[in-house]
Amino acid sequence: MSDTGSDTEEATENTALIMDGHIAEARPDREIAERIARKRKTKSETQRTYGSVEPTENSGQGSSSGPGPSSAPVTNNSEAQIEELELKYGARHVIKLFVPVTLCMIVVVATISSINFYSVKDVYLAYTPFHEESPYAVTKVWNALANSMILLCVIALMTVLLIVLYKKRCYKIIHGWLILSSLMLLFLFSYLYIEEALRAYNIPMDYITLAFVMWNFGVMGMIVIHWKGPLRLQQAYLIFIAALMALVFIKYLPEWTTWAVLAVISIWDLVAVLTPKGPLRILVETAQERNEPIFPALIYSSTVMYCLAASTTTAAAGEGEQSSRELRPLNPHGNSEAGNVRESGGGDEGFDAAWQARANDARQQTGPQRPARTLRVDGTAPAQYTTRVDRPQPHPHPSPLADEEKGVKLGLGDFIFYSVLVGKASSYGDWNTTLACFVAILIGLCLTLLLLAILKKALPALPISITFGLIFYFATRCVVKPFADALAAEQVFI
Amino acid sequence: MTVAEFFSCSLLAFGPPLVMFAMTVANDPVRIIIMIAAAFGWLLSFLLSSLVWFAVVPLRSYLAFGMVFAVIFQEAFRYGMYRLLRKTEAGLKEISENHEIGSNKLEMAYVSGLGFGLMSGAFALVNVLADSIGPGTLGLHGGSEYFFVTSAAMTLCMILLNTFWSVIFFNGCDEKNYLKIGWVIKSHLFVSALSLLNTKGLYAATIIPSYIVLVINAVVAFQCAGGTFKSFVQSFSVRS
């Protein structure tokens, strides 16, 4: 960790290189991009915006693209490349997020509908002292609001704590924290999950086998998430962790608190990401200033890019092989002593919650950073190219592989809250509601990504999706369900 | 028995559409997005129609009323999808990997129709299927034991019909051919009205005409997409 600086330098340049290769070869159809570039009126404005987000890029951008779209052809061209990149970051990557989000939801919904444990309310989190047991609606409402406010405060506190730690470069503490929480999820909550699953399906299993399975599962998860491993496996673990966390929320939050929390969290997401002094924004800005990826345990990435390390990254990523990738800020040896001890039970939930909230800004990396890197390439690429790459690769990667590099990232928190919404919807046993929420969330995600492509700045992924989801949940439950049930019962097809 | 019924009914209803999805839609991201957008459009139309049904309290027990509004809203949203897709055609072309997406104008119509149909089919059947897996069985208390099978068959019919309707409708909109649009709306109303007979247990009277309409729509959609009898025959001879 002593050579953080050089590490990050290299990482950036390597990614830049990838982008360069991608541009150089993969996009022969410039004219479309140029047309878009000319079409864009808001260009200067957006540049200003992410200029403020990311100071490092101003140096690169100032020289190449000061006046805007109508400048010299070279400028236009590079602009066009950015445009192209941003747009290319469309369709396929949207699907790359759809699939994991869908999988996560499926895990949650399947669990909810097959295992009773998660829909029975008996124990509650320490953060939700009001249990909504009163029969009066008013009491329930203020209970739910108070609970969600308490939870929000915890999340905000944890986020601030994380930012302070990050600002002070206490990486070891942060990673100890993350490792501890993922340890708990992977062992304790997985154990609970497996136990309940076995119970639900009435499968007998001895403790020795269970311990063996749990140990292998958990240790492999820790290795894959925090150190290295095949990308698919890592993604699978992250999805599973998100699903587990969502199940925990569904199980341990009181009925209406869950809905209140969903609403409050999405507003918090909005505030934390978009306001100039929002904590998540500060975190991302800091990360971008330092050219570091945000903690890998918090982000689902559709590619390996976020954990590209100093070593042979370009080649490795280009090949789509993960053997040589490493999580940069994380040094495996520093973990054990770094964990700050948390109290069990409720406390852990707390930092998991905060953890998700922080995870939300993971996706912010995708938007703003890219242009900066592409622009910076022009100067540095050739030199870096020859020095870094250990495999003889001429500039262009084959285009599909090059496309792979531009991964999309979504915070695990978004996964969790999407799944909470869908899982909660399914816990009432109406599949129409579940489906409606599912489609609404996917459309919300689509719109968010569309906005990301248009605005090119960090965007919170929760608000649109969760708003849609909530609207459709309540509408479906109150209005659509009776109609649909009547139609189904009478076998009237519309 | 219940499990077998569940699987047979779900495969009967969703098997062909899923195969269509897997073979034509699943490998193209843009198509998936269009499909989900169409599903969302259907959802909105259904929400509106159930709002109307819900708001008009005295007519709530008459499903015919809600059905008519549902058909109208669905066709309105089909038109909305048409406008949306034609507006965003250029943008979709840019975000897609293959720039061919708009080359066949009815490709999007097909995809959005499939999305429409799948969503409507899912809404019609998914709760029924969830009930079919048990506990309990049908045919007691004078209920028909063909309930699930007919529901599944009608769902399949509606899904396919929605796909064809979208193709015909989009083509009609492109060509300003109001006959086709009218045909779509009329046949939609006809099939939906026919399904009112299901309540009385006249399944044969519903399903057979519905499938006849389906075949007619398939032929019309095939012609709208530029197919002829000759090309139809050719498509078989080339493959074999």
XYZ file of C-alpha atoms in Angstrom:
734
model
C 0.000 0.000 0.000
C 3.022 2.204 0.152
C 3.133 2.590 -3.578
C -0.419 3.679 -3.947
C 0.484 6.578 -6.115
C 2.312 4.686 -8.757
C -0.268 1.962 -8.685
C -3.042 4.303 -9.458
C -1.067 6.001 -12.121
C -0.519 2.785 -13.886
C -4.043 1.648 -13.450
C -5.366 4.780 -14.973
C -3.057 4.672 -17.849
C -3.822 1.127 -18.521
C -7.487 1.737 -18.602
C -6.874 4.733 -20.733
C -5.026 2.520 -23.042
C -7.910 0.183 -23.263
C -10.199 2.959 -24.111
C -7.789 4.136 -26.705
C -7.582 0.802 -28.331
C -11.278 0.631 -28.326
C -11.699 3.926 -29.997
C -8.965 3.375 -32.447
C -10.421 0.304 -33.861
C -13.820 -0.628 -32.764
C -15.727 2.286 -34.181
C -15.400 2.765 -37.845
C -18.636 4.653 -38.085
C -17.501 8.029 -37.016
C -20.012 10.007 -38.945
C -22.866 9.039 -36.702
C -20.954 10.062 -33.682
C -19.936 13.328 -35.233
C -23.475 14.043 -36.099
C -24.428 13.507 -32.516
C -21.582 15.640 -31.378
C -22.792 18.458 -33.530
C -26.293 17.872 -32.400
C -25.453 18.273 -28.786
C -26.266 21.645 -27.402
C -25.681 20.885 -23.795
C -22.148 19.865 -24.274
C -20.420 22.796 -22.692
C -22.689 22.648 -19.747
C -22.110 19.030 -19.028
C -18.434 19.522 -19.353
C -18.572 22.187 -16.772
C -20.431 19.887 -14.518
C -18.100 17.060 -14.601
C -15.220 19.372 -14.675
C -16.205 20.239 -11.189
C -16.688 16.669 -10.297
C -13.368 15.610 -11.477
C -10.582 18.114 -11.401
C -8.052 15.863 -12.989
C -9.748 15.814 -16.263
C -9.697 19.529 -16.789
C -6.082 19.445 -17.718
C -6.783 16.972 -20.419
C -9.940 18.501 -21.603
C -8.975 22.112 -21.548
C -6.494 21.646 -24.323
C -8.480 19.409 -26.552
C -12.035 20.491 -26.291
C -12.325 23.958 -24.931
C -14.720 25.753 -27.234
C -17.174 22.975 -27.715
C -18.548 21.060 -30.611
C -17.927 23.600 -33.318
C -14.166 23.817 -33.058
C -11.349 22.311 -35.041
C -11.828 18.949 -36.690
C -9.490 17.246 -34.271
C -11.521 18.456 -31.376
C -14.630 17.429 -33.084
C -13.231 14.043 -33.604
C -12.287 13.481 -30.030
C -15.604 14.855 -28.954
C -17.197 12.455 -31.298
C -15.282 9.658 -29.758
C -16.543 10.542 -26.360
C -20.032 10.779 -27.619
C -19.644 7.501 -29.284
C -18.354 5.962 -26.127
C -21.136 7.306 -24.058
C -23.685 6.073 -26.496
C -22.072 2.747 -26.954
C -22.374 2.431 -23.283
C -26.025 1.863 -24.069
C -27.964 -1.200 -24.970
C -25.640 -4.050 -24.255
C -24.558 -2.677 -20.938
C -28.090 -2.041 -19.916
C -28.706 -5.707 -20.410
C -25.579 -6.512 -18.504
C -27.188 -4.828 -15.566
C -30.613 -6.269 -16.220
C -29.378 -9.798 -15.924
C -27.788 -9.540 -12.480
C -30.600 -7.381 -11.150
C -33.073 -9.930 -12.408
C -31.086 -12.779 -10.934
C -30.881 -11.075 -7.598
C -34.600 -10.459 -7.603
C -35.294 -14.031 -8.598
C -33.223 -15.318 -5.709
C -35.077 -13.071 -3.302
C -38.519 -13.784 -4.696
C -37.918 -17.516 -4.829
C -36.711 -17.469 -1.272
C -39.602 -15.374 -0.039
C -42.182 -17.538 -1.689
C -40.698 -20.850 -0.679
C -39.238 -20.184 2.747
C -41.659 -18.913 5.314
C -38.992 -17.730 7.671
C -38.332 -14.563 5.751
C -41.878 -13.331 5.675
C -42.687 -14.004 9.306
C -42.259 -11.006 11.545
C -40.956 -11.806 14.967
C -37.624 -10.165 15.547
C -36.736 -6.661 14.496
C -33.591 -4.735 13.968
C -32.201 -2.674 16.789
C -32.576 0.364 14.573
C -36.292 0.056 14.355
C -37.514 0.403 17.894
C -41.109 0.976 16.890
C -42.734 -2.223 15.881
C -45.982 -1.039 14.377
C -48.040 -3.243 16.570
C -50.686 -0.651 17.198
C -53.907 -1.104 15.260
C -54.194 2.602 14.512
C -53.050 3.792 11.140
C -51.681 7.044 12.479
C -49.465 5.293 14.972
C -48.246 2.963 12.286
C -47.392 5.875 10.070
C -45.343 7.691 12.624
C -43.735 4.448 13.708
C -42.703 3.740 10.166
C -41.444 7.260 9.619
C -39.529 7.302 12.876
C -37.964 3.950 12.115
C -36.929 4.966 8.662
C -35.534 8.232 9.947
C -33.457 6.389 12.514
C -32.210 4.048 9.852
C -31.451 6.944 7.579
C -29.477 8.656 10.328
C -27.460 5.513 10.849
C -26.774 5.254 7.169
C -25.811 8.892 6.913
C -23.563 8.564 9.934
C -21.834 5.535 8.499
C -21.411 7.240 5.185
C -19.824 10.240 6.826
C -17.619 7.976 8.880
C -16.509 6.209 5.762
C -15.759 9.456 4.023
C -13.726 10.697 6.941
C -11.785 7.461 6.955
C -11.329 7.640 3.228
C -10.221 11.226 3.321
C -7.675 10.367 5.960
C -6.585 7.419 3.871
C -7.340 4.875 6.544
C -7.696 2.168 3.967
C -6.951 -0.589 6.383
C -9.783 0.352 8.647
C -12.192 0.637 5.773
C -11.192 -2.661 4.377
C -11.291 -4.283 7.746
C -14.781 -2.949 8.070
C -15.835 -4.219 4.685
C -14.203 -7.544 5.196
C -15.850 -7.945 8.545
C -19.259 -7.203 7.162
C -18.858 -9.453 4.160
C -17.491 -12.107 6.492
C -20.617 -11.872 8.531
C -22.861 -11.994 5.514
C -21.021 -14.891 3.988
C -20.911 -16.976 7.125
C -23.587 -15.965 9.565
C -26.379 -14.950 7.244
C -25.581 -17.649 4.724
C -25.728 -20.123 7.543
C -29.116 -18.832 8.593
C -30.253 -18.949 5.013
C -29.104 -22.493 4.433
C -30.586 -23.604 7.719
C -33.954 -22.152 6.843
C -33.807 -23.509 3.324
C -33.038 -26.968 4.593
C -35.828 -26.680 7.083
C -38.285 -25.486 4.489
C -37.521 -28.331 2.158
C -37.249 -30.796 4.994
C -33.767 -31.954 4.115
C -31.716 -33.458 6.908
C -28.053 -32.571 7.048
C -25.391 -33.189 9.639
C -23.358 -30.381 11.102
C -20.090 -31.684 9.765
C -21.226 -31.524 6.182
C -22.814 -28.183 6.817
C -19.667 -26.817 8.384
C -17.625 -28.109 5.489
C -19.953 -26.544 2.960
C -20.166 -23.275 4.834
C -16.422 -23.044 5.279
C -15.760 -23.614 1.606
C -18.506 -21.313 0.530
C -17.517 -18.543 2.859
C -13.806 -18.659 2.332
C -14.154 -18.835 -1.373
C -16.488 -15.865 -1.207
C -14.018 -13.840 0.801
C -11.232 -14.644 -1.597
C -13.268 -13.914 -4.649
C -14.739 -10.671 -3.409
C -11.736 -9.171 -1.719
C -8.869 -10.617 -3.552
C -9.176 -12.307 -6.864
C -11.042 -14.953 -8.696
C -13.035 -15.545 -11.813
C -15.262 -12.645 -12.649
C -18.381 -14.758 -12.943
C -17.824 -16.177 -9.522
C -17.299 -12.773 -8.057
C -20.461 -11.508 -9.649
C -22.343 -14.495 -8.382
C -21.141 -13.888 -4.866
C -21.987 -10.234 -4.997
C -25.457 -11.025 -6.249
C -25.891 -13.564 -3.512
C -24.704 -11.138 -0.870
C -27.086 -8.503 -2.141
C -29.929 -10.992 -2.099
C -29.083 -12.051 1.427
C -28.984 -8.483 2.585
C -32.324 -7.809 0.937
C -33.770 -10.835 2.671
C -32.455 -9.595 5.962
C -34.153 -6.273 5.408
C -37.395 -7.921 4.436
C -37.296 -10.170 7.429
C -36.239 -7.752 10.115
C -37.923 -4.520 9.159
C -41.507 -3.946 10.187
C -44.112 -3.918 7.473
C -44.577 -0.242 6.745
C -41.099 0.704 7.774
C -39.830 -1.168 4.763
C -41.833 1.004 2.424
C -40.887 4.134 4.284
C -37.250 3.114 4.191
C -37.403 2.521 0.463
C -38.831 5.974 -0.112
C -36.470 7.670 2.305
C -33.430 5.866 0.948
C -34.153 6.866 -2.589
C -34.491 10.477 -1.520
C -31.292 10.182 0.431
C -29.628 8.716 -2.626
C -30.775 11.684 -4.618
C -29.469 14.138 -2.052
C -26.227 12.348 -1.378
C -25.273 12.053 -4.993
C -26.543 15.226 -6.545
C -26.055 17.992 -4.009
C -22.674 19.676 -4.223
C -21.730 18.633 -0.718
C -23.447 15.281 -0.796
C -21.399 12.642 0.970
C -21.450 10.137 -1.832
C -20.424 12.790 -4.242
C -17.539 13.782 -2.042
C -16.503 10.162 -1.842
C -16.555 9.762 -5.578
C -14.750 13.002 -6.165
C -12.056 11.991 -3.767
C -11.759 8.625 -5.389
C -11.478 10.232 -8.761
C -8.920 12.735 -7.563
C -6.853 9.871 -6.332
C -7.644 7.836 -9.397
C -8.699 4.921 -7.362
C -11.506 2.506 -7.800
C -14.105 2.481 -5.093
C -14.090 -0.524 -2.873
C -14.675 -3.618 -4.911
C -16.833 -5.280 -2.315
C -19.478 -2.634 -2.802
C -19.908 -2.660 -6.504
C -21.274 -5.001 -9.006
C -19.336 -4.515 -12.151
C -20.126 -6.062 -15.435
C -16.448 -6.241 -16.232
C -13.213 -6.504 -14.455
C -12.278 -2.933 -14.989
C -12.864 -1.578 -11.570
C -10.368 -3.865 -10.056
C -7.692 -3.476 -12.615
C -4.432 -3.433 -10.847
C -1.045 -2.194 -11.653
C 0.287 -5.378 -13.035
C -0.520 -6.859 -16.371
C -3.962 -5.434 -16.412
C -4.392 -4.339 -19.918
C -3.568 -7.629 -21.327
C -5.512 -9.522 -18.775
C -8.577 -7.467 -19.195
C -8.272 -7.554 -22.898
C -8.203 -11.266 -22.838
C -11.112 -11.391 -20.535
C -9.060 -13.474 -18.175
C -8.917 -12.525 -14.595
C -5.970 -14.369 -13.281
C -3.755 -11.368 -13.047
C -6.164 -8.834 -11.818
C -5.912 -7.601 -8.326
C -7.901 -5.369 -6.130
C -5.663 -2.507 -5.839
C -6.299 -0.765 -2.579
C -6.628 -3.997 -0.793
C -3.549 -5.730 0.421
C -4.397 -9.122 1.701
C -1.888 -9.022 4.472
C -3.219 -5.925 6.111
C -6.653 -7.120 6.878
C -6.558 -9.135 9.976
C -5.550 -6.510 12.435
C -7.424 -3.715 10.809
C -10.966 -4.628 11.665
C -12.568 -2.256 14.052
C -14.674 -4.336 16.287
C -18.372 -3.943 15.849
C -21.033 -5.170 18.078
C -22.969 -8.042 16.664
C -26.551 -8.226 15.501
C -27.979 -4.820 15.008
C -24.698 -3.052 14.640
C -23.768 -5.107 11.692
C -26.964 -4.359 9.948
C -26.097 -0.772 10.425
C -22.919 -0.768 8.627
C -24.244 -2.958 6.003
C -26.868 -0.402 5.404
C -24.347 2.337 5.312
C -22.277 0.135 3.205
C -24.993 -0.115 0.617
C -25.622 3.540 0.661
C -22.034 4.078 -0.065
C -22.097 1.444 -2.655
C -24.590 3.484 -4.524
C -22.003 5.826 -5.753
C -20.038 3.091 -7.287
C -21.796 3.594 -10.506
C -20.737 7.145 -10.547
C -17.393 6.080 -11.632
C -18.707 4.961 -14.893
C -20.111 8.177 -16.161
C -17.664 10.933 -15.565
C -14.399 9.150 -15.587
C -14.513 7.784 -19.002
C -14.171 10.917 -21.030
C -11.254 12.063 -18.990
C -9.425 8.920 -19.637
C -10.049 8.865 -23.286
C -8.858 12.368 -23.581
C -5.785 11.799 -21.615
C -4.796 8.932 -23.778
C -3.606 10.966 -26.663
C -0.499 12.091 -24.913
C 0.496 9.149 -22.883
C -0.708 6.099 -24.580
C 2.127 5.104 -26.845
C 4.775 5.229 -24.171
C 2.711 3.439 -21.623
C 1.723 1.001 -24.152
C 5.116 -0.320 -24.778
C 6.103 -0.365 -21.183
C 3.090 -1.909 -19.579
C 1.857 -4.592 -21.751
C 3.592 -7.839 -21.384
C 1.833 -9.492 -24.228
C 2.460 -8.356 -27.757
C -0.752 -6.676 -28.659
C -1.106 -4.252 -31.483
C -3.278 -1.275 -30.549
C -6.659 -2.541 -31.368
C -8.267 -5.181 -29.362
C -10.792 -7.100 -31.307
C -13.877 -5.038 -31.004
C -16.030 -7.322 -28.900
C -13.298 -7.653 -26.370
C -12.644 -3.980 -26.379
C -16.277 -3.417 -25.774
C -16.038 -5.602 -22.772
C -13.881 -3.057 -21.073
C -16.506 -0.440 -20.684
C -18.258 -2.047 -17.851
C -21.235 -0.658 -16.086
C -21.253 -0.544 -12.380
C -24.134 -0.604 -10.053
C -23.819 -0.307 -6.339
C -24.773 -3.351 -4.399
C -27.085 -1.072 -2.475
C -29.207 -0.626 -5.544
C -29.400 -4.360 -5.996
C -30.429 -4.716 -2.410
C -33.160 -2.136 -2.445
C -34.557 -3.243 -5.776
C -34.719 -6.735 -4.419
C -36.244 -5.545 -1.181
C -39.005 -3.902 -3.135
C -39.704 -6.857 -5.354
C -39.322 -9.338 -2.537
C -41.632 -7.359 -0.329
C -44.129 -7.191 -3.146
C -43.959 -10.934 -3.601
C -44.369 -11.618 0.089
C -48.071 -10.882 -0.246
C -48.490 -13.718 -2.651
C -49.687 -11.787 -5.643
C -47.552 -12.460 -8.664
C -49.031 -9.654 -10.684
C -47.739 -7.155 -8.173
C -44.327 -8.750 -8.261
C -44.237 -8.650 -12.029
C -45.411 -5.066 -12.150
C -42.744 -3.997 -9.680
C -40.128 -5.934 -11.581
C -40.932 -4.313 -14.911
C -41.253 -0.909 -13.298
C -37.836 -1.225 -11.721
C -36.238 -2.369 -14.944
C -37.763 0.552 -16.782
C -36.556 2.866 -14.071
C -33.088 1.444 -14.445
C -33.317 1.956 -18.192
C -34.303 5.558 -17.727
C -31.515 6.109 -15.234
C -28.985 4.746 -17.674
C -30.478 6.871 -20.404
C -30.120 9.908 -18.199
C -26.584 8.847 -17.434
C -25.818 8.781 -21.124
C -27.382 12.196 -21.588
C -26.163 14.012 -18.513
C -22.846 12.227 -18.186
C -22.597 12.727 -14.511
C -22.988 10.605 -11.488
C -26.570 9.663 -10.993
C -28.342 7.873 -8.212
C -29.916 4.696 -9.473
C -32.516 4.329 -6.800
C -34.926 7.260 -7.130
C -36.500 6.612 -10.508
C -36.696 2.871 -10.129
C -37.934 2.911 -6.586
C -40.496 5.580 -7.354
C -41.823 3.547 -10.239
C -41.709 0.444 -8.136
C -43.595 2.026 -5.262
C -46.203 3.552 -7.540
C -46.784 0.274 -9.275
C -46.755 -1.684 -6.094
C -49.482 0.323 -4.461
C -51.456 0.827 -7.634
C -51.331 -2.850 -8.460
C -52.187 -3.913 -4.988
C -55.122 -1.582 -4.578
C -56.551 -1.126 -8.027
C -55.131 -3.536 -10.534
C -55.250 -6.690 -8.484
C -59.033 -6.759 -8.026
C -59.518 -6.136 -11.709
C -56.970 -8.715 -12.748
C -58.379 -11.239 -10.329
C -61.875 -10.661 -11.599
C -60.697 -11.053 -15.171
C -58.794 -14.228 -14.364
C -61.636 -15.729 -12.409
C -64.139 -15.025 -15.159
C -61.609 -15.967 -17.812
C -62.127 -12.739 -19.652
C -59.134 -11.924 -21.771
C -58.448 -8.381 -22.722
C -51.167 -34.000 -10.625
C -51.137 -30.363 -9.654
C -47.491 -30.034 -10.526
C -48.037 -31.697 -13.857
C -50.947 -29.391 -14.499
C -48.881 -26.393 -13.552
C -46.107 -27.286 -15.927
C -48.330 -28.288 -18.782
C -50.403 -25.148 -18.505
C -47.447 -22.838 -18.188
C -45.713 -24.496 -21.105
C -48.848 -24.367 -23.177
C -49.284 -20.684 -22.528
C -45.724 -19.448 -22.399
C -43.781 -22.075 -24.279
C -44.167 -20.702 -27.802
C -43.710 -17.074 -26.770
C -40.627 -17.974 -24.791
C -39.173 -19.781 -27.754
C -39.936 -16.747 -29.874
C -38.261 -14.600 -27.261
C -35.223 -16.800 -27.007
C -34.721 -17.120 -30.737
C -35.505 -13.644 -31.931
C -35.218 -11.216 -29.066
C -32.857 -12.462 -26.408
C -29.650 -12.054 -28.349
C -30.149 -8.404 -29.132
C -30.023 -5.966 -26.219
C -31.980 -3.278 -27.982
C -34.796 -5.663 -28.652
C -34.888 -6.660 -25.018
C -35.130 -3.026 -24.045
C -37.910 -2.432 -26.544
C -39.695 -5.459 -25.233
C -39.495 -4.314 -21.673
C -40.630 -0.866 -22.675
C -43.600 -2.426 -24.422
C -44.342 -4.493 -21.350
C -44.255 -1.346 -19.323
C -46.585 0.314 -21.801
C -49.013 -2.532 -21.429
C -48.738 -2.229 -17.679
C -49.615 1.442 -17.861
C -52.586 0.751 -20.090
C -53.790 -1.918 -17.726
C -53.325 0.396 -14.788
C -55.420 3.051 -16.494
C -58.139 0.631 -17.458
C -58.324 -0.786 -13.967
C -58.469 2.738 -12.613
C -61.479 3.348 -14.805
C -62.997 0.044 -13.756
C -62.275 0.847 -10.140
C -63.600 4.379 -10.302
C -66.940 3.490 -11.825
C -68.262 1.672 -8.805
C -71.744 0.727 -10.050
C -70.386 -1.092 -13.092
C -67.697 -2.975 -11.266
C -69.502 -6.269 -11.455
C -69.892 -5.982 -15.220
C -66.562 -6.984 -16.613
C -67.700 -6.187 -20.123
C -67.463 -2.541 -19.268
C -63.934 -2.806 -17.935
C -63.005 -5.006 -20.862
C -64.027 -2.438 -23.453
C -61.994 0.235 -21.735
C -59.060 -2.091 -21.395
C -59.105 -2.793 -25.119
C -59.330 0.892 -25.933
C -56.472 1.762 -23.611
C -54.362 -1.050 -24.936
C -54.782 0.104 -28.498
C -54.069 3.666 -27.422
C -50.857 2.526 -25.812
C -50.003 0.483 -28.862
C -50.238 3.682 -30.803
C -48.160 5.345 -28.098
C -45.518 2.660 -28.506
C -45.604 3.227 -32.222
C -44.992 6.927 -31.823
C -42.301 6.327 -29.238
C -40.465 3.781 -31.335
C -40.605 5.857 -34.475
C -39.308 8.853 -32.558
C -36.476 6.988 -30.933
C -35.598 4.927 -33.958
C -32.451 6.883 -34.656
C -31.341 6.764 -31.060
C -31.979 3.071 -30.808
C -29.968 2.513 -33.899
C -27.065 4.274 -32.290
C -27.061 2.394 -29.051
C -27.454 -0.938 -30.686
C -24.497 -2.989 -31.672
C -25.808 -3.928 -35.019
C -26.923 -0.914 -36.922
C -29.465 -2.932 -38.741
C -32.184 -2.637 -36.198
C -34.358 -0.303 -38.174
C -33.782 -1.899 -41.539
C -36.908 -3.911 -41.278
C -39.553 -1.577 -40.052
C -41.693 -4.263 -38.578
C -38.962 -5.794 -36.504
C -39.642 -3.362 -33.733
C -43.345 -3.900 -34.171
C -42.875 -7.592 -33.652
C -40.687 -7.113 -30.619
C -42.952 -4.608 -28.971
C -45.956 -6.730 -29.765
C -44.291 -9.671 -28.112
C -43.584 -7.547 -25.068
C -47.182 -6.393 -24.996
C -48.452 -9.897 -25.359
C -46.122 -11.462 -22.836
C -47.047 -8.932 -20.235
C -50.748 -9.298 -20.837
C -50.412 -13.046 -20.859
C -48.430 -12.988 -17.662
C -50.985 -10.789 -15.970
C -53.796 -12.994 -17.124
C -52.290 -16.274 -16.143
C -49.589 -15.961 -13.560
C -51.867 -15.976 -10.538
C -53.936 -18.757 -11.998
C -50.784 -20.779 -12.436
C -49.713 -20.045 -8.903
C -53.052 -21.419 -7.758
C -52.800 -24.431 -10.011
C -49.827 -25.834 -8.183
C -52.060 -26.722 -5.301
C -53.154 -27.477 -2.700
C -56.544 -28.453 -3.981
C -57.875 -29.309 -7.352
C -60.527 -28.223 -9.793
C -63.847 -29.609 -10.768
C -65.397 -29.613 -7.333
C -68.523 -27.634 -6.634
C -69.565 -27.705 -10.230
C -66.503 -25.851 -11.442
C -65.141 -26.867 -14.774
C -62.054 -29.025 -14.736
C -60.946 -27.417 -17.960
C -60.447 -24.074 -16.304
C -56.664 -24.077 -16.330
C -56.248 -25.575 -19.767
C -58.634 -23.150 -21.381
C -57.068 -20.245 -19.565
C -53.650 -21.291 -20.774
C -54.841 -21.800 -24.331
C -56.549 -18.434 -24.391
C -53.460 -16.806 -22.928
C -51.332 -18.266 -25.678
C -53.843 -17.019 -28.203
C -53.773 -13.529 -26.730
C -49.994 -13.375 -26.620
C -49.681 -14.371 -30.254
C -52.543 -12.127 -31.231
C -50.903 -9.162 -29.549
C -47.751 -9.832 -31.486
C -49.610 -9.966 -34.781
C -51.750 -6.992 -33.904
C -48.688 -4.907 -33.239
C -47.213 -5.848 -36.586
C -50.439 -5.053 -38.404
C -51.014 -1.903 -36.413
C -47.538 -0.510 -36.968
C -47.764 -1.345 -40.620
C -51.136 0.337 -40.826
C -49.736 3.409 -39.126
C -46.766 3.490 -41.475
C -48.924 3.199 -44.532
C -51.704 5.364 -43.141
C -53.899 2.417 -43.845
C -56.780 2.926 -41.458
C -58.379 -0.306 -42.547
C -55.629 -2.265 -40.846
C -55.819 -0.207 -37.687
C -59.546 -0.643 -37.636
C -59.161 -4.345 -38.179
C -56.798 -4.608 -35.247
C -59.125 -2.771 -32.905
C -62.152 -4.659 -34.105
C -60.608 -8.065 -33.870
C -59.245 -7.233 -30.456
C -62.689 -6.213 -29.295
C -64.158 -9.291 -30.910
C -61.805 -11.729 -29.235
C -62.155 -10.049 -25.872
C -65.925 -9.987 -26.143
C -65.871 -13.617 -27.160
C -63.987 -14.501 -24.019
C -66.910 -13.201 -22.022
C -68.572 -16.466 -22.933
C -66.013 -18.317 -20.833
C -67.967 -17.415 -17.747
C -70.768 -19.586 -18.954
C -68.425 -22.446 -19.612
C -68.791 -22.268 -23.382
C -65.136 -22.877 -23.918
C -65.413 -24.306 -27.401
C -67.378 -21.285 -28.518
C -64.576 -19.045 -27.319
C -61.441 -20.875 -28.193
C -62.199 -22.060 -31.695
C -63.222 -18.658 -33.070
C -60.336 -17.023 -31.213
C -57.869 -19.318 -32.892
C -59.539 -18.712 -36.241
C -59.053 -14.986 -35.670
C -55.500 -15.747 -34.679
C -54.833 -17.533 -37.949
C -56.407 -14.723 -39.948
C -54.281 -12.218 -38.057
C -51.201 -14.287 -38.653
C -51.850 -14.268 -42.366
C -52.502 -10.537 -42.412
C -49.394 -9.855 -40.358
C -47.361 -12.046 -42.662
C -48.589 -10.070 -45.625
C -47.940 -6.793 -43.840
C -44.380 -7.881 -43.288
C -44.041 -8.379 -47.029
C -44.504 -12.092 -47.134
C -46.343 -13.831 -49.891
C -47.581 -17.348 -50.319
C -44.629 -18.035 -52.532
C -42.083 -16.859 -49.997
C -43.873 -18.867 -47.360
C -43.478 -22.030 -49.359
C -39.947 -21.084 -50.239
C -38.983 -20.632 -46.625
C -39.763 -24.266 -46.074
C -38.120 -25.600 -49.171
C -34.916 -23.711 -48.528
C -34.615 -25.003 -45.038
C -35.228 -28.629 -45.910
